[in-house]
PDB file of C-alpha atoms and ligand atoms in Angstrom:
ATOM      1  CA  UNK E   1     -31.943  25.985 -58.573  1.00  0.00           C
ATOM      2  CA  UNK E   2     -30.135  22.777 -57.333  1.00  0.00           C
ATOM      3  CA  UNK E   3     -30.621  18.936 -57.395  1.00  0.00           C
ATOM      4  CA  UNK E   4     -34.251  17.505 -56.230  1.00  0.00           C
ATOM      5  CA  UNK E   5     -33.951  16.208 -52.807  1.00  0.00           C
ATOM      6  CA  UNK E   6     -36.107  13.361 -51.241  1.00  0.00           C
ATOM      7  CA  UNK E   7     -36.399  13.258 -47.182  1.00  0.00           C
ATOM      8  CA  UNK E   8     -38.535  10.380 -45.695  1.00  0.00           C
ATOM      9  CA  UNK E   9     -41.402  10.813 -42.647  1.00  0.00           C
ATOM     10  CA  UNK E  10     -42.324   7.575 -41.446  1.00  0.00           C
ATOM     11  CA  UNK E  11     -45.583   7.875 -40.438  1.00  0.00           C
ATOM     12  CA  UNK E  12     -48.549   6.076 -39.185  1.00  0.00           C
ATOM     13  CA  UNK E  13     -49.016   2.523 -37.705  1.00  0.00           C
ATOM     14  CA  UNK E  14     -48.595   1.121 -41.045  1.00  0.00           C
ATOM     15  CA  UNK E  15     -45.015   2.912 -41.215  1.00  0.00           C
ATOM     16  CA  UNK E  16     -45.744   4.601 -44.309  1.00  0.00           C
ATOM     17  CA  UNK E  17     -43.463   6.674 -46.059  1.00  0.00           C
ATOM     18  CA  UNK E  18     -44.575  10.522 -46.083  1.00  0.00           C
ATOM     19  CA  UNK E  19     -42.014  11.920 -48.586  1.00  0.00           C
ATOM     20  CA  UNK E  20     -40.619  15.250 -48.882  1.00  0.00           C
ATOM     21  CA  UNK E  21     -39.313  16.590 -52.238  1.00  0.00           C
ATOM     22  CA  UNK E  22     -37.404  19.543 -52.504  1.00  0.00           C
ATOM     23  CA  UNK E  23     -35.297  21.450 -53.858  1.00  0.00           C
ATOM     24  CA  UNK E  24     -31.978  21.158 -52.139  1.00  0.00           C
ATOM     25  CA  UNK E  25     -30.600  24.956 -52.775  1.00  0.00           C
ATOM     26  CA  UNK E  26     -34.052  26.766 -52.493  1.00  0.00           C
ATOM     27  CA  UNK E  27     -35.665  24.359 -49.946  1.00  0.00           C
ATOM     28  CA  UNK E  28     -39.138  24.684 -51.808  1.00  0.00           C
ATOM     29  CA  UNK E  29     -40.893  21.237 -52.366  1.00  0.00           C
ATOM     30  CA  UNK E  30     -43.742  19.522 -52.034  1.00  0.00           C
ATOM     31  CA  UNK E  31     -44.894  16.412 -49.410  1.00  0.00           C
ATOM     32  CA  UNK E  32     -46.172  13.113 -50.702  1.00  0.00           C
ATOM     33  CA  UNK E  33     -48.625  11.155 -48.998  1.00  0.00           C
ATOM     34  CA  UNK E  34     -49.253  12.389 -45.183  1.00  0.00           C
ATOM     35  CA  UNK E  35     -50.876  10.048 -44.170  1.00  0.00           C
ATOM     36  CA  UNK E  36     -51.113  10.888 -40.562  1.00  0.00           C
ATOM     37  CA  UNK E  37     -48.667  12.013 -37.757  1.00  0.00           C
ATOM     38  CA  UNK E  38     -48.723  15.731 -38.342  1.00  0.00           C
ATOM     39  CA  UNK E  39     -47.237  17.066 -35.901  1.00  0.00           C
ATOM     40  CA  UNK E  40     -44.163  15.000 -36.754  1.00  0.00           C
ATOM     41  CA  UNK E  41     -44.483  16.510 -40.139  1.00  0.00           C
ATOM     42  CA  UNK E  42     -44.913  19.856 -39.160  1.00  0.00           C
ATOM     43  CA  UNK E  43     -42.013  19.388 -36.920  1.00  0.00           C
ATOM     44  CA  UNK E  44     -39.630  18.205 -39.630  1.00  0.00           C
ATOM     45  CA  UNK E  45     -40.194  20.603 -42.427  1.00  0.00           C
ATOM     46  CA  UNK E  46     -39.805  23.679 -39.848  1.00  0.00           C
ATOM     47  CA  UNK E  47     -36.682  22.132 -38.880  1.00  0.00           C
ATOM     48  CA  UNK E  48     -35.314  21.921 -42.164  1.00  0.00           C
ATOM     49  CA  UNK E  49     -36.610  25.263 -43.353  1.00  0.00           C
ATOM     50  CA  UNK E  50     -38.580  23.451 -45.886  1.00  0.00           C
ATOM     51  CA  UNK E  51     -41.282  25.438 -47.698  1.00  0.00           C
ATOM     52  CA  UNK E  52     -44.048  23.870 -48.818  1.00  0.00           C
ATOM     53  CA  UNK E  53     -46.212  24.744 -51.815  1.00  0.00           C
ATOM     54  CA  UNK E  54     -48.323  21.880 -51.977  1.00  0.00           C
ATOM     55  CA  UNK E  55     -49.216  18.241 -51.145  1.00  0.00           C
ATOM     56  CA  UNK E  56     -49.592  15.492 -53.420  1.00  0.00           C
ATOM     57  CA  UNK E  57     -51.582  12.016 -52.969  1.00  0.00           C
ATOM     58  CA  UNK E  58     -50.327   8.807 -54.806  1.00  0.00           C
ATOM     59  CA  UNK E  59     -53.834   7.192 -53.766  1.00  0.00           C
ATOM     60  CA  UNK E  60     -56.989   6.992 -51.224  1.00  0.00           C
ATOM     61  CA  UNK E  61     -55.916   4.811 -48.512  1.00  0.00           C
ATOM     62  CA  UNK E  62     -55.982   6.114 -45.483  1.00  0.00           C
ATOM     63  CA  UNK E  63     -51.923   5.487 -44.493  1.00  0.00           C
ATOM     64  CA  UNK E  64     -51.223   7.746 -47.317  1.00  0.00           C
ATOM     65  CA  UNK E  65     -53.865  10.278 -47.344  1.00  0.00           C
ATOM     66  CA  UNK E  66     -55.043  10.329 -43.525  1.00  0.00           C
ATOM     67  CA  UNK E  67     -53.584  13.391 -42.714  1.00  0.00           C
ATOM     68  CA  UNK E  68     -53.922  15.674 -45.541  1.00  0.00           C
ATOM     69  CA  UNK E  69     -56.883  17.775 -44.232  1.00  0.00           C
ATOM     70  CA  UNK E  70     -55.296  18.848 -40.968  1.00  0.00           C
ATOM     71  CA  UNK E  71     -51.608  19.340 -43.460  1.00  0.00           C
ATOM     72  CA  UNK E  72     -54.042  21.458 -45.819  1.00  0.00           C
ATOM     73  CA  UNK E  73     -55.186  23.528 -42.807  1.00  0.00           C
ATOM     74  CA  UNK E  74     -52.391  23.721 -40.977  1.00  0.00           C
ATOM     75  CA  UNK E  75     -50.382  25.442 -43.447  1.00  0.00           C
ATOM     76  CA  UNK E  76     -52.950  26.379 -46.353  1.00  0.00           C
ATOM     77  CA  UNK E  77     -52.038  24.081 -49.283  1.00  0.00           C
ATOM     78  CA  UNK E  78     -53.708  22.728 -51.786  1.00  0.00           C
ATOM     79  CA  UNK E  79     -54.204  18.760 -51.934  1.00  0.00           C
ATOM     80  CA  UNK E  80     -53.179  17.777 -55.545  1.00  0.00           C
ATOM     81  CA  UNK E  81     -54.246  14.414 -56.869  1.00  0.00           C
ATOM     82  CA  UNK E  82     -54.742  11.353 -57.081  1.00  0.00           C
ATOM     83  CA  UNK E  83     -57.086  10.608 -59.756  1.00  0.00           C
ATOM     84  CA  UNK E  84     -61.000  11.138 -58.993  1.00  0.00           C
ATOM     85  CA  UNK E  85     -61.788   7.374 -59.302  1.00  0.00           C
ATOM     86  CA  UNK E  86     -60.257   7.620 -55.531  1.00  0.00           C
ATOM     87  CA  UNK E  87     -63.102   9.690 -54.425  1.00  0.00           C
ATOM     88  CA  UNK E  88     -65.084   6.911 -52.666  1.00  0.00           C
ATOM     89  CA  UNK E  89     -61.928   5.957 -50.870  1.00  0.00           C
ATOM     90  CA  UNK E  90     -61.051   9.476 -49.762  1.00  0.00           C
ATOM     91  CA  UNK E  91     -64.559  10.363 -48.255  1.00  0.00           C
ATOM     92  CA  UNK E  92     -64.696   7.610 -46.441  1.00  0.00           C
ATOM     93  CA  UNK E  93     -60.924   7.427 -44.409  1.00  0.00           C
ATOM     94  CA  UNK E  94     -62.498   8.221 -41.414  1.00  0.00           C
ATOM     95  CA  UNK E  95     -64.808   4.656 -41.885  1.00  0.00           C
ATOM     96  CA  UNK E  96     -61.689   3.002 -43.351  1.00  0.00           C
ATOM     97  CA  UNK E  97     -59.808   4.180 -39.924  1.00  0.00           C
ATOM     98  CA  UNK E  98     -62.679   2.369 -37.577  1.00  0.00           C
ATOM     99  CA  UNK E  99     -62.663  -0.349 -39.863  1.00  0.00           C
ATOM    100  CA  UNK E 100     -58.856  -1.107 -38.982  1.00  0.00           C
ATOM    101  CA  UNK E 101     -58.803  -0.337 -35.392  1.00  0.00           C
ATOM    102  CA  UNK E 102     -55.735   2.388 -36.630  1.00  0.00           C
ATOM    103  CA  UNK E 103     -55.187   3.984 -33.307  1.00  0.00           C
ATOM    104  CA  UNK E 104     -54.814   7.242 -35.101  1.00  0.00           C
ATOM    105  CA  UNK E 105     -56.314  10.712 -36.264  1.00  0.00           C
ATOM    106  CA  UNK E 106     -57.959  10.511 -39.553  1.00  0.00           C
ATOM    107  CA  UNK E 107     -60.087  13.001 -41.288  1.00  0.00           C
ATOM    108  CA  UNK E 108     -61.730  12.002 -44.897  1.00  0.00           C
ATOM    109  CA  UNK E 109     -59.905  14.560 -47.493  1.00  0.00           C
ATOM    110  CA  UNK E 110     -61.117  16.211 -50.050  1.00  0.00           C
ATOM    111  CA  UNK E 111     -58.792  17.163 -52.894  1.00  0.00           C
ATOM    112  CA  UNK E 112     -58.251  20.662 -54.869  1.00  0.00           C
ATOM    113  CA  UNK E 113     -57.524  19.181 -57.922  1.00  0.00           C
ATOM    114  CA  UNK E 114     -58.028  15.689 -59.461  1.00  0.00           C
ATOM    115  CA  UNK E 115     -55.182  14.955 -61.805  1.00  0.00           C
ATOM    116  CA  UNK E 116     -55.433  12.957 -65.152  1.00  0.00           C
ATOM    117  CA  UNK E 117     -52.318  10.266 -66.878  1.00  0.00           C
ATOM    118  CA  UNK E 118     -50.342  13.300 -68.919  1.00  0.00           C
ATOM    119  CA  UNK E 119     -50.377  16.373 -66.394  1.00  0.00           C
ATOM    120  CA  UNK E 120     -47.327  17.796 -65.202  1.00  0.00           C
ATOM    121  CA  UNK E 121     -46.736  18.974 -61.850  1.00  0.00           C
ATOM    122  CA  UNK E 122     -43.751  20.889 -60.792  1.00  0.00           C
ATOM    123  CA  UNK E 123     -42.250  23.182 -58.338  1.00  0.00           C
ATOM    124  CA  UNK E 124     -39.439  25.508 -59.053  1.00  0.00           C
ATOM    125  CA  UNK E 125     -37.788  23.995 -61.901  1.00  0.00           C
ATOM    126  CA  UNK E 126     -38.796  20.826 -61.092  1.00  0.00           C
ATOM    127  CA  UNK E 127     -41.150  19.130 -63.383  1.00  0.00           C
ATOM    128  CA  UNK E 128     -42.946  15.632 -62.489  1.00  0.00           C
ATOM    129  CA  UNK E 129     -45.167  13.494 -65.118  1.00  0.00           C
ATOM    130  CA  UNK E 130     -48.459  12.140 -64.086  1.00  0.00           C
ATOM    131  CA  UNK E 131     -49.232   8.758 -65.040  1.00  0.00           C
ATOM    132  CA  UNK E 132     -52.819   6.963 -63.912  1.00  0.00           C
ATOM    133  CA  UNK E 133     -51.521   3.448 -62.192  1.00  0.00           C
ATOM    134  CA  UNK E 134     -54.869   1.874 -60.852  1.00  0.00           C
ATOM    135  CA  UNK E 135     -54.504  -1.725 -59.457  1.00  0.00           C
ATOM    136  CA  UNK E 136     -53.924  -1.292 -55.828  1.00  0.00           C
ATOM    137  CA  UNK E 137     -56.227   1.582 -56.290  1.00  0.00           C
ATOM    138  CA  UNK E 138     -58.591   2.609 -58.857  1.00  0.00           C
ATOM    139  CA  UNK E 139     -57.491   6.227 -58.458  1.00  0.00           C
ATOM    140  CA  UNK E 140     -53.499   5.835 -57.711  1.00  0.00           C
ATOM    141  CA  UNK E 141     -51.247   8.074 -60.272  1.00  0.00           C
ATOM    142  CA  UNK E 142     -47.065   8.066 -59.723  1.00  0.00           C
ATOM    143  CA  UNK E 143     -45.037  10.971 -60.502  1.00  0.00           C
ATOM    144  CA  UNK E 144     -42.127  11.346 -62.416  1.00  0.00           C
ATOM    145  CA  UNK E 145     -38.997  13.551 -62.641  1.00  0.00           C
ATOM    146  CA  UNK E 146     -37.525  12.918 -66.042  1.00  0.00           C
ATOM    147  CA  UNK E 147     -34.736  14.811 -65.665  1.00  0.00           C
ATOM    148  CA  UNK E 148     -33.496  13.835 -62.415  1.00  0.00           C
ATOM    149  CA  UNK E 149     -34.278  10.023 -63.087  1.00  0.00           C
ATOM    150  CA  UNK E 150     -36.419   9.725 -59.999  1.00  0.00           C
ATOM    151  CA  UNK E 151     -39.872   8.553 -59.608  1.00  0.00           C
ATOM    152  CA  UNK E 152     -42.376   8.564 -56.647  1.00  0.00           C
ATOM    153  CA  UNK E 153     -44.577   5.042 -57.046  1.00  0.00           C
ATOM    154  CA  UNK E 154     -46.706   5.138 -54.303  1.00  0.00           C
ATOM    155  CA  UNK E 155     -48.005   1.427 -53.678  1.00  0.00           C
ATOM    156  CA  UNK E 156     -47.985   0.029 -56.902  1.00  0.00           C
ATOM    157  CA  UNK E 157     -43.954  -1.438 -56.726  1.00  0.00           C
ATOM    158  CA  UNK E 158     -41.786  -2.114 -54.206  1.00  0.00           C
ATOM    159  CA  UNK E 159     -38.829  -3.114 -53.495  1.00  0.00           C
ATOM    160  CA  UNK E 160     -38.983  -6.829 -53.865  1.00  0.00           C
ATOM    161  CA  UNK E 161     -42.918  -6.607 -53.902  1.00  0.00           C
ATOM    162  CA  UNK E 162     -45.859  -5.333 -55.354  1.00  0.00           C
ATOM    163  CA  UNK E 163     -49.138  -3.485 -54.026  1.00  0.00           C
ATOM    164  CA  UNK E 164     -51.576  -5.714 -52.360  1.00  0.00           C
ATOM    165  CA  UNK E 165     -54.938  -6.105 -54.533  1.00  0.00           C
ATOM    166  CA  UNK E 166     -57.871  -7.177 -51.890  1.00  0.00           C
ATOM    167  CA  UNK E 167     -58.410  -4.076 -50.644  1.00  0.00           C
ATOM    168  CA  UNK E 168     -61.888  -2.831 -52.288  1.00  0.00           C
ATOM    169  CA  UNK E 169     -61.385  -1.490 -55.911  1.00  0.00           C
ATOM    170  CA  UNK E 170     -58.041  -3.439 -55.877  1.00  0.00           C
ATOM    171  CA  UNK E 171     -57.591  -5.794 -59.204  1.00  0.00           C
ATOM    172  CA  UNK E 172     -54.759  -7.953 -59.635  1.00  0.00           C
ATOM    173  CA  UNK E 173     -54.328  -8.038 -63.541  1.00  0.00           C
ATOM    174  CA  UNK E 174     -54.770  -4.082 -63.438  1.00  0.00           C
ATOM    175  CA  UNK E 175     -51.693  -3.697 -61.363  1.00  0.00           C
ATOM    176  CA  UNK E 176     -49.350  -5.881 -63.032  1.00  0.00           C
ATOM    177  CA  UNK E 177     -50.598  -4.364 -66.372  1.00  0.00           C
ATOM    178  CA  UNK E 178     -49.950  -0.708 -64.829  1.00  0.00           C
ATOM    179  CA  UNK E 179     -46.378  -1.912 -63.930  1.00  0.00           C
ATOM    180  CA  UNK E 180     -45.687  -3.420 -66.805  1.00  0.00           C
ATOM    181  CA  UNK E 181     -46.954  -0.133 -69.153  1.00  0.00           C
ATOM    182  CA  UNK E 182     -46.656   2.666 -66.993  1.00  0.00           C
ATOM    183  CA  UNK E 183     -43.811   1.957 -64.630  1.00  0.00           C
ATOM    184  CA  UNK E 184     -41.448  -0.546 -66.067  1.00  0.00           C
ATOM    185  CA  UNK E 185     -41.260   1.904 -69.432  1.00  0.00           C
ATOM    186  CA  UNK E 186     -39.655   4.528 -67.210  1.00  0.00           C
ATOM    187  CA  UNK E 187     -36.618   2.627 -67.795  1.00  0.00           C
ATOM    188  CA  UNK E 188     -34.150   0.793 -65.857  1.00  0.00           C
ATOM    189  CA  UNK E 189     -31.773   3.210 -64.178  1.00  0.00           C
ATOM    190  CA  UNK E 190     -34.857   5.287 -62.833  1.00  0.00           C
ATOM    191  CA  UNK E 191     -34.502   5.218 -58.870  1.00  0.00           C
ATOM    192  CA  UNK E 192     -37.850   5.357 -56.925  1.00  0.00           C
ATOM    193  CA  UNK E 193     -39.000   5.855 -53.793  1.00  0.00           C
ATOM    194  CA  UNK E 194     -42.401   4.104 -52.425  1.00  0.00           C
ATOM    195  CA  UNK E 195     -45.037   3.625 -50.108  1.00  0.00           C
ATOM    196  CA  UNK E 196     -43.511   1.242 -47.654  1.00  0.00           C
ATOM    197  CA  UNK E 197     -40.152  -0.191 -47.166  1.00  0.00           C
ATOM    198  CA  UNK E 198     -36.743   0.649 -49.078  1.00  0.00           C
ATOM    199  CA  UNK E 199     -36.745   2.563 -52.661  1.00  0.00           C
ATOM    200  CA  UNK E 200     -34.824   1.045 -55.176  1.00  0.00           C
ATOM    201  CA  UNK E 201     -34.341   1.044 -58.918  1.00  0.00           C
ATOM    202  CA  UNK E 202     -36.833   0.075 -61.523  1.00  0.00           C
ATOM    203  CA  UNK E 203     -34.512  -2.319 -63.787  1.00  0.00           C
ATOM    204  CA  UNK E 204     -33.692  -4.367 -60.772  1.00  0.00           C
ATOM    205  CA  UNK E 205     -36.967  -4.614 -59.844  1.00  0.00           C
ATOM    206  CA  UNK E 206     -37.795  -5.586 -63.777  1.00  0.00           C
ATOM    207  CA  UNK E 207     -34.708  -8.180 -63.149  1.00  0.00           C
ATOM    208  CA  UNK E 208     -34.940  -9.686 -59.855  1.00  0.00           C
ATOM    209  CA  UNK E 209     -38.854  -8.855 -58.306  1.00  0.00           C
ATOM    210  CA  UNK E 210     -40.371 -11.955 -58.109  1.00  0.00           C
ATOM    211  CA  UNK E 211     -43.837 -10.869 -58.592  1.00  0.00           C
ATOM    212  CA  UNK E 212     -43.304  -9.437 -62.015  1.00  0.00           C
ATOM    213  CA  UNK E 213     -41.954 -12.824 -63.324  1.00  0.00           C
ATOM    214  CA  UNK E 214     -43.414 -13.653 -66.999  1.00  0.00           C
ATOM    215  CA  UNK E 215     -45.189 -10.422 -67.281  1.00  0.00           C
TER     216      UNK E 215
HETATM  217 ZN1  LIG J   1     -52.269   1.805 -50.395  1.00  0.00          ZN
HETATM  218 ZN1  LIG J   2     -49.735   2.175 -48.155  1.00  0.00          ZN
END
């Protein structure tokens, strides 16, 4: 069993980063987030000989979650997470879709499992901590690879940023209080990829994001 890997899919019109974790000797993993662009998916993890046992959803929104049904289908995995408080969100991508004009192919998703702060999720010998985030959304969990200091935040941080909060079920003070309790207690030299943009490192974002000033 070798090191956890992390390959990046940019996909959809709201470039979001579908993620690929896996394990670099074995080439099992899992994929975080699709929201959309399958075929590109597809594409890449035959490519790279990449065998999937699952996907994973940080949240509901439909640049993230978008294109888990046809994933699920196409190659008969389960769709693990987020948290059920997502529900609304995740029967209604196809609404969401219209809503934005996205010129792209949505279907609403419907997880296999729900997942709770506290699980653990792994593949191989891989093991990643749940933890419950809500804020951007009500149902948005990040996972967590102890061992391998690494940590998948979905749309709650960013480099130089935070998740946006007017999107429904979004709530300002929630997000900055999951950062601040979930996230930021990680510690410092914990690298991370997100939803959008560049990863980074969680104590530079505790030293030098300007959105988590004072909190
Ligand atoms: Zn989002
Ligand atoms: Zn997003």
């Amino acid at each position: 069993m070798g090191m956890l890997q992390a390959g990046i899919i940019p996909v959809t019109p709201f470039e979001q980063n579908c993620t690929v974790l896996f394990d670099q000797d074995t080439k099992e993993g899992v994929i975080v987030d699709p929201g959309g662009d399958v075929d590109v998916i597809l594409q890449t993890i035959r490519e790279n000989g990449i065998k999937l046992h699952a996907i994973w959803l940080t949240h509901g929104h439909l640049d993230h979650a978008g294109g888990a049904m046809e994933l699920k289908e196409a190659l008969g995995l389960d769709i693990i997470g987020p948290h059920k408080d997502d529900e609304p969100l995740l029967s209604a991508l196809e609404a969401q879709a219209q809503r934005f004009g996205a010129q792209m192919t949505v279907r609403n998703a419907v997880p296999d499992r729900w997942l709770e702060e506290g699980e653990t999720l792994s593949f191989g010998d891989h093991e990643f901590e749940v933890f419950h985030t809500p804020g951007h959304a009500p149902g948005h969990v990040i996972f967590f690879n102890a061992k391998q200091k690494f940590a998948h935040l979905g749309d709650v941080l960013f480099s130089g940023s935070i998740g946006r909060t007017d999107l429904p079920g979004g709530n300002h003070q929630q997000l900055l209080d999951s950062i601040k309790n979930k996230v930021l207690p990680l510690g410092d030299d914990i690298g991370f990829i997100c939803g959008h943009g560049p990863g980074g490192q969680i104590g530079n974002e505790r030293r030098t994001n300007p959105f988590l000033t004072g909190i």
